[in-house]
XYZ file of C-alpha atoms in Angstrom:
445
model
C 0.000 0.000 0.000
C 1.573 3.315 -1.012
C 2.147 5.859 1.777
C -0.304 8.728 2.188
C 0.642 12.370 1.640
C 0.584 14.071 5.031
C 0.878 17.871 5.383
C 4.383 18.942 6.429
C 5.795 15.393 6.268
C 7.504 13.164 3.729
C 7.831 9.365 3.507
C 11.302 7.770 3.662
C 11.126 4.494 1.766
C 14.368 3.099 3.258
C 13.436 3.715 6.876
C 9.718 3.132 6.303
C 8.565 6.129 8.285
C 7.541 9.817 7.986
C 9.895 12.765 8.618
C 9.368 16.566 8.682
C 9.875 18.312 5.335
C 12.471 20.581 6.958
C 14.730 17.586 7.560
C 14.532 16.325 3.979
C 17.937 15.529 2.388
C 19.069 17.762 -0.456
C 19.709 14.784 -2.781
C 18.766 11.163 -3.010
C 15.691 9.082 -3.304
C 14.473 10.071 0.151
C 13.907 13.664 -0.984
C 10.203 14.551 -1.048
C 8.636 15.414 -4.325
C 7.476 18.978 -3.707
C 6.403 19.873 -7.216
C 3.292 17.943 -8.186
C 2.118 20.431 -10.846
C 3.043 19.659 -14.464
C 5.623 22.072 -15.851
C 3.244 23.177 -18.597
C 0.673 24.276 -16.009
C 3.039 26.107 -13.690
C 2.552 29.861 -13.351
C 5.623 31.882 -14.212
C 6.372 34.539 -11.582
C 7.154 37.888 -13.164
C 8.826 41.002 -11.839
C 5.384 42.584 -11.554
C 4.337 39.869 -9.085
C 7.370 40.609 -6.925
C 6.788 44.351 -6.958
C 3.089 44.152 -6.199
C 2.101 40.769 -4.773
C -1.390 41.854 -3.671
C -2.831 43.629 -6.702
C -2.421 42.488 -10.310
C -1.520 45.011 -12.986
C -4.656 44.164 -14.962
C -7.829 45.098 -13.124
C -10.361 42.235 -13.131
C -13.860 42.835 -14.430
C -16.783 43.171 -11.963
C -18.353 39.856 -13.028
C -15.055 38.114 -12.305
C -14.926 39.704 -8.863
C -18.483 38.635 -8.003
C -17.637 35.115 -9.132
C -14.505 35.185 -6.992
C -16.469 36.321 -3.944
C -18.972 33.488 -4.370
C -16.401 30.776 -4.967
C -13.551 31.993 -2.753
C -12.567 30.042 0.371
C -13.711 31.382 3.747
C -10.656 33.634 4.120
C -11.369 37.095 5.493
C -8.275 38.645 3.932
C -9.001 37.122 0.515
C -12.601 38.319 0.500
C -11.461 41.733 1.705
C -9.053 42.027 -1.242
C -11.763 41.013 -3.711
C -14.211 43.486 -2.168
C -11.608 46.244 -2.450
C -11.047 45.327 -6.103
C -14.786 45.577 -6.687
C -14.958 49.011 -5.062
C -12.007 50.156 -7.185
C -13.852 49.041 -10.296
C -17.108 50.712 -9.247
C -15.486 53.995 -8.196
C -13.827 54.401 -11.600
C -17.304 54.398 -13.179
C -18.555 57.387 -11.155
C -20.845 59.416 -13.387
C -21.972 63.019 -13.616
C -22.323 64.978 -10.387
C -24.966 67.323 -9.039
C -24.254 71.036 -9.122
C -24.948 72.995 -5.940
C -25.290 76.645 -6.923
C -23.840 79.318 -4.678
C -24.793 82.966 -5.000
C -22.918 86.036 -3.828
C -25.073 88.591 -1.979
C -23.779 91.181 -4.443
C -25.153 90.781 -7.942
C -22.501 89.878 -10.497
C -19.747 89.328 -7.907
C -19.385 85.584 -7.515
C -16.123 84.448 -5.963
C -14.468 81.082 -6.563
C -14.894 78.415 -3.885
C -11.620 78.136 -1.951
C -12.652 76.017 1.063
C -15.424 73.554 1.903
C -16.522 71.432 4.868
C -19.510 69.177 5.474
C -20.399 68.302 9.053
C -22.536 65.721 10.707
C -22.373 64.290 14.351
C -21.677 60.605 14.140
C -18.069 60.752 13.004
C -16.299 64.041 13.491
C -13.149 62.411 12.106
C -14.761 62.237 8.664
C -16.471 65.616 9.010
C -19.873 64.041 8.397
C -21.904 64.342 11.589
C -25.662 64.773 11.796
C -27.087 67.227 14.301
C -30.729 66.264 14.878
C -30.930 64.741 11.363
C -29.568 67.943 9.854
C -26.364 68.437 7.899
C -24.211 71.543 8.053
C -22.201 72.566 4.997
C -19.730 75.443 4.917
C -17.911 77.109 2.039
C -15.575 80.053 1.667
C -14.720 81.947 -1.502
C -12.058 84.157 -3.018
C -14.108 87.293 -2.276
C -13.923 86.604 1.462
C -17.490 85.363 1.930
C -18.179 82.589 4.436
C -21.332 80.644 3.468
C -23.355 78.118 5.457
C -26.062 75.643 4.531
C -28.307 73.599 6.806
C -30.325 70.814 5.198
C -32.529 67.996 6.416
C -30.613 64.751 6.064
C -33.764 62.701 5.520
C -34.864 64.717 2.500
C -31.794 65.578 0.478
C -32.589 67.519 -2.703
C -31.127 66.348 -6.000
C -30.311 67.826 -9.393
C -29.563 71.511 -9.937
C -30.122 73.180 -6.576
C -29.134 76.078 -4.337
C -28.693 73.851 -1.243
C -29.917 76.729 0.918
C -26.581 78.569 0.978
C -26.569 81.604 3.248
C -23.742 84.203 3.259
C -22.838 84.657 6.928
C -19.898 87.054 7.001
C -17.240 88.659 4.830
C -13.655 88.311 6.053
C -12.395 91.007 3.615
C -9.906 88.655 1.945
C -9.867 85.118 0.532
C -11.097 82.372 2.870
C -8.013 80.157 3.108
C -9.342 77.307 5.267
C -12.397 75.894 7.016
C -12.063 73.301 9.774
C -14.539 71.845 12.260
C -14.769 70.079 15.608
C -17.678 68.914 17.751
C -18.745 72.422 18.721
C -17.135 74.864 16.318
C -16.530 75.681 12.706
C -13.437 77.842 12.213
C -12.667 79.811 9.042
C -9.481 81.765 8.356
C -8.611 84.452 5.830
C -5.425 85.054 3.853
C -3.452 88.285 3.638
C -1.667 90.830 5.836
C -4.840 91.476 7.862
C -5.900 87.944 8.831
C -9.145 87.102 10.580
C -10.489 84.007 12.343
C -14.239 83.361 12.244
C -15.823 81.250 15.011
C -19.163 79.694 14.039
C -20.969 77.836 16.893
C -22.549 74.529 15.863
C -24.536 73.623 18.967
C -25.370 76.859 20.760
C -28.515 78.663 19.631
C -27.719 81.752 21.689
C -24.078 82.384 20.770
C -23.430 84.492 17.691
C -20.684 84.345 15.107
C -17.478 85.802 16.500
C -14.622 87.189 14.407
C -11.180 87.884 15.839
C -8.396 89.768 14.115
C -4.760 88.670 14.212
C -2.256 91.480 14.491
C 0.061 91.549 11.494
C 3.075 91.604 13.817
C 1.913 88.292 15.354
C 1.000 86.420 12.169
C -0.005 87.083 8.587
C -0.794 85.112 5.441
C -2.635 82.163 6.981
C -2.328 79.455 4.328
C -4.094 76.649 6.167
C -5.462 75.535 9.538
C -6.333 72.364 11.420
C -8.758 72.157 14.346
C -8.620 69.205 16.773
C -10.931 69.515 19.742
C -10.367 73.043 21.021
C -6.794 73.398 19.688
C -6.312 75.350 16.473
C -3.054 75.146 14.509
C -2.459 77.840 11.885
C 0.014 77.578 9.028
C 1.241 81.127 8.448
C 4.113 83.076 6.951
C 7.399 81.722 8.377
C 5.742 80.220 11.441
C 3.255 77.831 12.969
C 0.744 79.486 15.300
C -1.095 77.352 17.844
C -4.088 78.457 19.915
C -4.616 75.982 22.761
C -8.257 76.858 23.395
C -10.203 78.679 20.699
C -12.929 79.589 23.195
C -10.434 81.091 25.657
C -7.788 82.403 23.216
C -5.455 82.948 26.163
C -2.527 80.684 25.280
C -1.058 81.416 21.844
C 2.197 79.783 20.782
C 4.289 81.190 17.926
C 6.692 78.563 16.599
C 9.180 79.840 13.989
C 9.678 77.653 10.927
C 11.646 80.161 8.769
C 9.516 79.159 5.787
C 5.813 79.486 5.013
C 3.663 76.671 6.422
C 1.490 75.309 3.600
C 0.162 72.181 5.365
C -0.734 71.253 8.964
C -1.868 67.992 10.588
C -2.532 67.222 14.265
C -2.796 64.040 16.302
C -3.072 64.013 20.095
C -0.223 66.249 21.336
C 1.766 66.238 18.071
C 1.549 68.836 15.271
C 3.133 68.300 11.842
C 3.979 71.241 9.583
C 4.775 71.041 5.858
C 6.821 73.968 4.571
C 7.329 75.942 1.387
C 11.016 74.948 1.357
C 10.085 71.243 1.472
C 10.821 70.774 5.161
C 8.625 68.641 7.427
C 8.654 69.596 11.124
C 7.137 67.939 14.181
C 6.169 69.902 17.303
C 5.207 68.449 20.700
C 2.606 70.542 22.518
C 3.700 69.107 25.887
C 7.055 70.874 25.700
C 6.491 73.714 23.207
C 10.086 73.794 22.056
C 10.490 76.635 19.582
C 12.497 74.443 17.217
C 10.604 71.498 15.768
C 12.088 68.112 14.935
C 12.989 67.770 11.251
C 11.608 64.573 9.690
C 12.440 62.501 6.587
C 16.064 63.594 6.592
C 15.386 66.662 4.451
C 14.050 64.511 1.602
C 12.159 67.382 -0.068
C 14.527 70.256 0.736
C 17.312 69.610 -1.817
C 16.097 70.854 -4.202
C 13.128 72.520 -2.464
C 9.850 70.755 -3.213
C 7.057 72.471 -1.278
C 4.768 70.276 0.819
C 1.188 71.271 -0.012
C -0.890 68.689 1.885
C -0.489 66.482 4.955
C -2.896 63.776 6.067
C -2.466 61.368 8.990
C -3.561 57.816 8.233
C -3.992 54.747 10.394
C -1.004 52.588 11.353
C 1.279 55.593 11.954
C 1.342 56.703 8.336
C 1.617 60.239 6.980
C 0.354 61.098 3.510
C 2.401 63.866 1.880
C 1.768 65.720 -1.384
C 4.229 68.083 -3.043
C 3.940 71.021 -5.404
C 5.481 68.962 -8.238
C 2.547 66.514 -8.066
C 4.350 63.834 -6.073
C 2.204 61.982 -3.515
C 3.611 59.419 -1.076
C 3.132 57.852 2.358
C 5.725 57.506 5.130
C 5.973 55.519 8.359
C 6.159 57.988 11.242
C 7.731 55.371 13.511
C 10.948 55.821 11.526
C 11.205 59.595 11.245
C 14.654 59.724 9.618
C 13.982 57.184 6.855
C 13.692 58.846 3.451
C 12.112 55.906 1.606
C 8.304 56.154 1.216
C 6.007 53.236 1.949
C 3.997 53.864 -1.209
C 4.244 56.301 -4.107
C 1.184 57.470 -6.051
C 2.167 58.365 -9.596
C 0.333 60.178 -12.379
C -0.727 63.354 -10.588
C -0.263 66.567 -12.599
C 1.153 69.660 -10.895
C 4.162 71.933 -11.152
C 3.295 75.148 -9.291
C -0.242 75.103 -7.780
C -0.120 75.321 -3.981
C -3.863 74.967 -3.404
C -4.203 71.545 -5.066
C -6.435 69.602 -2.650
C -6.415 65.909 -1.795
C -9.138 63.847 -0.100
C -9.280 60.429 1.580
C -12.411 58.333 2.119
C -13.520 57.569 5.721
C -12.232 53.968 5.544
C -8.835 55.248 4.313
C -8.822 52.924 1.312
C -8.928 55.516 -1.484
C -7.148 58.750 -2.328
C -8.358 61.513 -4.636
C -6.252 64.442 -5.820
C -6.991 67.478 -7.978
C -4.400 68.248 -10.626
C -3.188 71.422 -12.246
C -4.973 70.253 -15.417
C -8.401 70.639 -13.677
C -8.888 66.872 -13.463
C -9.439 64.599 -10.465
C -7.583 61.298 -10.136
C -8.246 58.273 -7.936
C -5.799 55.836 -6.327
C -6.010 52.831 -4.050
C -4.224 53.616 -0.785
C -3.526 49.903 -0.418
C -1.502 49.522 -3.591
C -0.207 52.949 -4.672
C 1.183 53.199 -8.198
C -0.680 54.798 -11.115
C -4.211 56.211 -10.769
C -7.234 53.997 -11.295
C -9.100 54.538 -14.548
C -12.155 52.990 -16.216
C -11.387 50.539 -18.982
C -12.765 51.267 -22.442
C -15.095 48.289 -22.146
C -16.528 49.628 -18.857
C -17.501 53.079 -20.163
C -19.564 53.491 -23.349
C -18.028 56.116 -25.620
C -21.170 58.261 -25.579
C -20.792 58.710 -21.799
C -17.066 59.515 -21.725
C -17.649 63.188 -20.930
C -19.818 62.330 -17.913
C -17.277 60.132 -16.125
C -15.702 61.873 -13.122
C -12.183 60.592 -13.811
C -12.365 61.623 -17.474
C -13.946 65.019 -16.827
C -11.957 68.252 -17.087
C -13.480 70.981 -14.907
C -13.912 74.424 -16.406
C -12.216 76.049 -13.405
C -9.459 74.863 -11.041
C -10.535 72.532 -8.238
C -9.721 74.316 -4.968
C -11.558 72.195 -2.383
C -12.524 68.534 -1.972
C -13.990 66.347 0.745
C -15.209 62.745 0.929
C -18.082 61.857 3.254
C -19.995 58.698 4.069
C -23.756 58.969 3.795
C -26.710 56.615 3.872
C -26.591 56.085 0.102
C -22.832 55.512 0.020
C -19.573 57.432 -0.372
C -19.901 61.014 -1.628
C -17.264 63.334 -3.082
C -17.728 67.100 -2.764
C -15.785 69.305 -5.182
C -15.366 73.086 -5.082
C -14.612 74.455 -8.557
C -15.296 77.959 -9.804
C -18.247 79.471 -7.949
C -20.015 76.128 -7.438
C -19.854 72.975 -5.342
C -20.406 69.630 -7.091
C -21.622 66.426 -5.459
C -20.586 62.999 -6.804
C -21.876 59.654 -5.556
C -18.769 57.483 -5.906
C -19.534 54.218 -7.638
C -22.781 55.409 -9.205
C -22.121 55.221 -12.932
C -23.370 57.362 -15.784
C -26.305 55.022 -16.300
C -27.438 55.486 -12.697
C -26.249 52.075 -11.489
């Protein structure tokens, strides 16, 4: 009777017993026969497999993915990869968006949207939190107007709509950023005479409050990030931190010797991306005036301005540069210059306000290019942007596909939110805000 094949063991004919595969001799008849697949049926491993073992270079079709999900073994990781593939395929088919009209209170003077935020109360991290089944939306424009919109979440309007936009206040110069927390919406203005607008979200008795920053303290606020009650401002040659926006007592001025274009906060740490390509880390527990330089000066020689920073799970930092480069780094190794992933194909050479957006699950990245187009990447795989195949998109609908659409005006603001009907992308371009349901194709599927 021939011996049975047992996992991890091989049969030694001379000694008539089983032995572990690890102890198999390198030569001789006792060596186990590992390869039981005919040579003609063996799969040849290519360089592409070594570079990217998780995602193939050719994107499978949706029907293949559904078949794989039905027939795949009960492996959570395998099903998760197939589901991610399916979402990649669906997101590339995103069709035409809805246009949310915004109107300036002065006839004929419509500014371009420069900042946007949507708020709802379940997940402040994703900026989509419902307050009593209502959704706040905020937008700022190049004329200095701060707009708000409050809609009923259970009865969202569709099509061409005004979205109930209400001009709240004029900050006299371009609105450079809008950020939110549980209780506040904060807007900042750019220029030598900067202002900070405080908009209460929960209080019905407190009014909008606007504070002015003395030009000797800070000017040219490029960006801001609000976490809890702490507001970090990226300004000319310095990072300004206000510990408590309600109190405004403790203000820290941290010199960076280069304009701060990007700011990101997590717990007691603040990251600042600079015009000269530097990346600095400040610890609010010590408030040392000199921040720690990260990435070994990777983007400083030659200078490659950092335009966006985004903290991701697993200690990762997403960095975008003015030359269009986008990459992620492991913050546990602050001096290592090698990125974890590189996202290629973005188009930029000089635009500082080129926004990026990440979905709430942190699986997808969207970036607006200098060519007025939006591109989509998988955060899991990196590499070139995702794009619909010619067989997926009928030629008569090419102009309606989000990833093939060229906006008439530059895209200055983007945000991704998670709603009842799915993942939504909000785009600020020209004087309007556009709403796209990611994965809903041009045929309404």
